[in-house]
Coordinates of C-alpha atoms in Angstrom, one line a residue:
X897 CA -14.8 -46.9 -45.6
X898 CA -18.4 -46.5 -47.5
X899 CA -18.3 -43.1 -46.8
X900 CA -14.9 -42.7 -48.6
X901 CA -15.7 -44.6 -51.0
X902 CA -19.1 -42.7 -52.1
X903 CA -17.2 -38.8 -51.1
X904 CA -14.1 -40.0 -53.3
X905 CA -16.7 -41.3 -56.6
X906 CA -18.5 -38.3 -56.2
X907 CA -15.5 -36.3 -57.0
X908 CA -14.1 -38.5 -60.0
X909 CA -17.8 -38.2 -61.1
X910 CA -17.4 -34.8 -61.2
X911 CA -14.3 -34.6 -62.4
X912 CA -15.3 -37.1 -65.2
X913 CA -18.0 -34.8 -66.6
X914 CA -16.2 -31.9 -67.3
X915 CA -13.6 -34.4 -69.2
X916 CA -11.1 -34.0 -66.3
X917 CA -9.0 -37.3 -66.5
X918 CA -6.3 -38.5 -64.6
X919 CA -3.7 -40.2 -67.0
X920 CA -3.2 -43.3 -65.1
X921 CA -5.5 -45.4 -63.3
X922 CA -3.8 -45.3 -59.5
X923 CA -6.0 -43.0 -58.0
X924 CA -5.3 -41.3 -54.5
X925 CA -2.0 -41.6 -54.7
X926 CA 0.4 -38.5 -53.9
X927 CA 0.9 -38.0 -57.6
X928 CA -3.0 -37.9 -57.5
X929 CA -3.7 -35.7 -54.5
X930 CA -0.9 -33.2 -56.7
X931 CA -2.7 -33.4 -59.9
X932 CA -5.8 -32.9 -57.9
X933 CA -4.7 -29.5 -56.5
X934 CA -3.8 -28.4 -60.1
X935 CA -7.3 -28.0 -61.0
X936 CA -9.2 -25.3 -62.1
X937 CA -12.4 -24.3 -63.2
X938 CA -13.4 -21.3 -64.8
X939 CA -16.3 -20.9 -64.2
X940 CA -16.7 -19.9 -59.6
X941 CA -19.8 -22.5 -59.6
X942 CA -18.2 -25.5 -61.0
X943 CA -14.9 -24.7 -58.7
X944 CA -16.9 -23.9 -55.5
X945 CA -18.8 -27.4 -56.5
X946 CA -14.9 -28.7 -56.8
X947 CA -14.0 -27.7 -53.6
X948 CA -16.6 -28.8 -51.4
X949 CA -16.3 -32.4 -53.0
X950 CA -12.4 -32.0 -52.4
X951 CA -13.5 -31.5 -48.1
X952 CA -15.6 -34.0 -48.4
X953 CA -13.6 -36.6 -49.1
X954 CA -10.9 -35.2 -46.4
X955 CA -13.6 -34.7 -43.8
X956 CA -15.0 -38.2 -44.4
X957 CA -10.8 -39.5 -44.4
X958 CA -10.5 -38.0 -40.9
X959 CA -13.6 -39.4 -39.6
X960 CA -12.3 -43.1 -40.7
X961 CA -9.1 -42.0 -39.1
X962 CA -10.3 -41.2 -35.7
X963 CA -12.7 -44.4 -35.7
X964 CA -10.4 -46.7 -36.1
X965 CA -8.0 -44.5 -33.4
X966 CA -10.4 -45.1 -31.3
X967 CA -11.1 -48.7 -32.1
X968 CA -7.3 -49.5 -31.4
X969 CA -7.6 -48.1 -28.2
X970 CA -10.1 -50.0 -26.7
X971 CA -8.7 -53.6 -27.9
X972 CA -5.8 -53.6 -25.0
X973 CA -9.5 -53.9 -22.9
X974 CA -11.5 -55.9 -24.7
X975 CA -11.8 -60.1 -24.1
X976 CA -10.9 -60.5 -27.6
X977 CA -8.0 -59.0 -27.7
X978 CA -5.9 -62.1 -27.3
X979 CA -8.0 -62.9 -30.7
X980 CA -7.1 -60.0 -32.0
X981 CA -3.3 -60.1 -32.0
X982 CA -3.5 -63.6 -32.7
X983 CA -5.3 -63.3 -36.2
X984 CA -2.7 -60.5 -37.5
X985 CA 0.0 -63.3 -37.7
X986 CA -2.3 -64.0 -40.4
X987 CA -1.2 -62.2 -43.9
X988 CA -3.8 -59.7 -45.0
X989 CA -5.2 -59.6 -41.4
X990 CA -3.9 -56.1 -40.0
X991 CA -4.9 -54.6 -36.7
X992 CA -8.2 -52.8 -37.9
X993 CA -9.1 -56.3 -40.2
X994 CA -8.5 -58.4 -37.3
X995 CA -10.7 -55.9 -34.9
X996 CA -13.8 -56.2 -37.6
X997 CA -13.3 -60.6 -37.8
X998 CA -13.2 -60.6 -34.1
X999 CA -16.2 -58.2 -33.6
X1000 CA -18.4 -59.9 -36.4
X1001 CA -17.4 -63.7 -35.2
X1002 CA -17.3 -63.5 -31.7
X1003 CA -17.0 -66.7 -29.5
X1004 CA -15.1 -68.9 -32.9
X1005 CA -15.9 -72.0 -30.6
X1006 CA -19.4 -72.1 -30.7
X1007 CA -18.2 -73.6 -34.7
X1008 CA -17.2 -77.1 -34.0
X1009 CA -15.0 -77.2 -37.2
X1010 CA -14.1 -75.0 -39.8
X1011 CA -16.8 -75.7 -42.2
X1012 CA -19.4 -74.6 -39.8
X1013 CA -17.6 -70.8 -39.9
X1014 CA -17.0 -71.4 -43.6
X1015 CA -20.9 -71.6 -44.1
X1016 CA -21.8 -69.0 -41.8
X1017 CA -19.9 -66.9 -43.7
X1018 CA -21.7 -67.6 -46.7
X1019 CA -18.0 -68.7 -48.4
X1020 CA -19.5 -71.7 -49.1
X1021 CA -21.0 -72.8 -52.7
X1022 CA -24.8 -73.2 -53.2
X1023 CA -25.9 -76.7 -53.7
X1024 CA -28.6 -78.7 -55.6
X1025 CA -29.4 -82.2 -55.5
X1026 CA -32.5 -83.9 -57.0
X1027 CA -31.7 -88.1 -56.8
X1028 CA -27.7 -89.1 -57.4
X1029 CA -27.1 -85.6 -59.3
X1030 CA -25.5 -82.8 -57.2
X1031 CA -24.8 -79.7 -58.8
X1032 CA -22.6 -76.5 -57.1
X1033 CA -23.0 -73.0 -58.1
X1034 CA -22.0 -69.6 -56.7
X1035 CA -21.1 -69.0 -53.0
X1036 CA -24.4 -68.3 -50.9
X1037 CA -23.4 -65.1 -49.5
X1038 CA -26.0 -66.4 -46.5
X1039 CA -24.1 -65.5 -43.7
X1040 CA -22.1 -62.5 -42.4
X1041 CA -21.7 -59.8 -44.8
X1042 CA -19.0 -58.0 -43.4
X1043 CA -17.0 -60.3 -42.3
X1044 CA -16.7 -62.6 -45.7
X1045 CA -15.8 -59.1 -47.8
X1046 CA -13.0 -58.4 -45.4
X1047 CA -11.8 -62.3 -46.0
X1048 CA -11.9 -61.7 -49.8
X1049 CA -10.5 -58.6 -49.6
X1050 CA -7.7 -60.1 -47.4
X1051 CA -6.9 -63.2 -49.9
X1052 CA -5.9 -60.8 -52.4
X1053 CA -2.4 -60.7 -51.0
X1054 CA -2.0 -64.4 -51.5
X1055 CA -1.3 -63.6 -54.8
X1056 CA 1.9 -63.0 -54.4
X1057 CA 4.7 -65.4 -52.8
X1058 CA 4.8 -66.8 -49.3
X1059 CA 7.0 -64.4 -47.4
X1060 CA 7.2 -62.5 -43.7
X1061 CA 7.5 -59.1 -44.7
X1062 CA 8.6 -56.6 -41.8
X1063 CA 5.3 -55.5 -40.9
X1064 CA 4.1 -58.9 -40.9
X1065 CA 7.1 -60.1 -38.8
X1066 CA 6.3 -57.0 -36.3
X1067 CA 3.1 -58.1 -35.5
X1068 CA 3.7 -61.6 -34.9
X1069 CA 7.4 -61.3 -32.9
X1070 CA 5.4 -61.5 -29.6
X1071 CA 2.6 -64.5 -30.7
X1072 CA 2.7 -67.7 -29.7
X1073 CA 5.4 -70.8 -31.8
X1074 CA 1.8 -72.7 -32.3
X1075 CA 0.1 -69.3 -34.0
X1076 CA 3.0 -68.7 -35.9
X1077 CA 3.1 -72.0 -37.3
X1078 CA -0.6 -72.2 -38.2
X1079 CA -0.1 -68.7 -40.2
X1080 CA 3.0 -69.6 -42.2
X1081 CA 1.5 -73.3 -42.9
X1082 CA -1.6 -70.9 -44.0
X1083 CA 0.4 -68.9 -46.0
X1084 CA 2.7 -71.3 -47.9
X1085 CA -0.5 -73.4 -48.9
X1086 CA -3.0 -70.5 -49.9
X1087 CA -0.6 -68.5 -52.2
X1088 CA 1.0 -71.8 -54.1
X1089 CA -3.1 -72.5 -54.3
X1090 CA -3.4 -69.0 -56.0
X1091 CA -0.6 -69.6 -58.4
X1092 CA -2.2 -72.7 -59.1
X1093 CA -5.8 -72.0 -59.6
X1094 CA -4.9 -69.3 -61.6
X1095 CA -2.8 -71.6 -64.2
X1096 CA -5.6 -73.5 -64.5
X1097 CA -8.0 -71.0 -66.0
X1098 CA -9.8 -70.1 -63.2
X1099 CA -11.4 -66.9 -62.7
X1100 CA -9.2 -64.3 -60.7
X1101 CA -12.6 -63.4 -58.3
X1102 CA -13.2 -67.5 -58.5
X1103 CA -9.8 -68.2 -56.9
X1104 CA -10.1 -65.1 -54.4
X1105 CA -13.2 -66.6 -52.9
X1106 CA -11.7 -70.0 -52.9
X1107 CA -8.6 -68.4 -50.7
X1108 CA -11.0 -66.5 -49.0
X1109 CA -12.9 -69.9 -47.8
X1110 CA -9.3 -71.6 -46.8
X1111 CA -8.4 -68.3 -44.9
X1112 CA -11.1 -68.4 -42.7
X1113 CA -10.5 -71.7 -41.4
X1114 CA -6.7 -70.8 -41.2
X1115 CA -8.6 -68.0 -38.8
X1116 CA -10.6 -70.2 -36.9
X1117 CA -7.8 -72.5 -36.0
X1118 CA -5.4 -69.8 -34.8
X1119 CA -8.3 -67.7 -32.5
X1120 CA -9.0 -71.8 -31.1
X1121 CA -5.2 -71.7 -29.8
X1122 CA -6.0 -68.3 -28.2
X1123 CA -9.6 -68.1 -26.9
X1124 CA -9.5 -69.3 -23.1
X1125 CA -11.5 -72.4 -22.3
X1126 CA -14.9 -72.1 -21.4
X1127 CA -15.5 -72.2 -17.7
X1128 CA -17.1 -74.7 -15.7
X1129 CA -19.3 -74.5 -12.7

């Protein structure tokens, strides 16, 4: 996804300089990919240039295709994979997303309580104490990288209100009742939070993170219904 990201800036970059502007800001949609093809450049350097930038962004596409083809593949295999399906009851948290949690997390027990992942994550906000004062600032952003910009990116669809869309339904139709439960409790609580952090002047990336921090441990308590007990010798 860095790769497209860089291939497709590059070519709005390009197009940019030489005053090429799309009319509305919804890139890479098919209206986009049309107006895209409608280019042209007079002069052969600047449309070879236009070209190669255009194959670059489809080579790097197909790349992120067949990864996460293959990624899929191998889950039906893998000793996560009851985490896996488990965390796409979750809204936001589709097959690839719940793949990346899984991988970057590993064992959720070794966290005796949601916190614990919370702070890991670096989801949690700095603190400073000096005597009976205690201040709170940004989120530490100490922990796992990956992981806590998937959950952010994921709490953007609590913006909207608590439903089981088809896709949604789909995933979870073969889960267990507990799982299920956890995610709708998860998603009736985090998008009325939304609504109202956002009516009380909050920040829109302020209230993201702050969904983002509830999500995880929405994650953590479904992937504990899931993940087998430990063994004991």
């Amino acid at each position: 996804m860095e790769g497209v990201r860089r291939a497709r800036q590059q070519l709005l970059s390009f197009l940019l300089r030489h005053g090429r502007i799309y009319p509305t800001k919804r890139h890479w949609t098919r209206a986009h990919r049309r107006w895209l093809a409608e280019q042209r450049f007079e002069h052969p350097a600047q449309q070879i240039v236009f070209e190669e930038l255009i194959q670059a962004v489809e080579q790097v596409m197909a790349r992120r295709d067949r990864l996460e083809q293959q990624m899929i593949a191998l889950v039906p295999n893998w000793s996560l994979q009851p985490v896996v399906a488990a965390l796409q009851a979750l809204r936001g948290v589709a097959m690839v997303a719940a793949i990346i949690l899984a991988a970057e997390i590993g064992d959720f027990r070794r966290f005796a309580n949601p916190r614990q992942l919370m702070a890991w994550l670096g989801l949690v906000p700095r603190e400073h104490s000096s005597g009976a004062s205690t201040s709170r600032g940004a989120i530490t952003k100490a922990g796992n990288g990956r992981a806590r910009r998937l959950l952010i990116e994921s709490a953007w669809t609590y913006r909207l209100p608590a439903r089981i869309a088809s896709q949604l339904l789909a995933r979870s139709a073969a889960l267990p009742e507990a799982v299920k439960a956890v995610a709708w409790k998860a998603q009736v609580r985090l998008c009325a939070r939304y609504r109202r952090l956002r009516c009380s002047g909050k920040p829109t990336n302020v209230v993201t993170v702050a969904i983002a921090r509830e999500l995880a441990a929405f994650a953590w308590a479904i992937a504990i219904i899931v993940m087998p007990a430990p063994q004991t010798t």
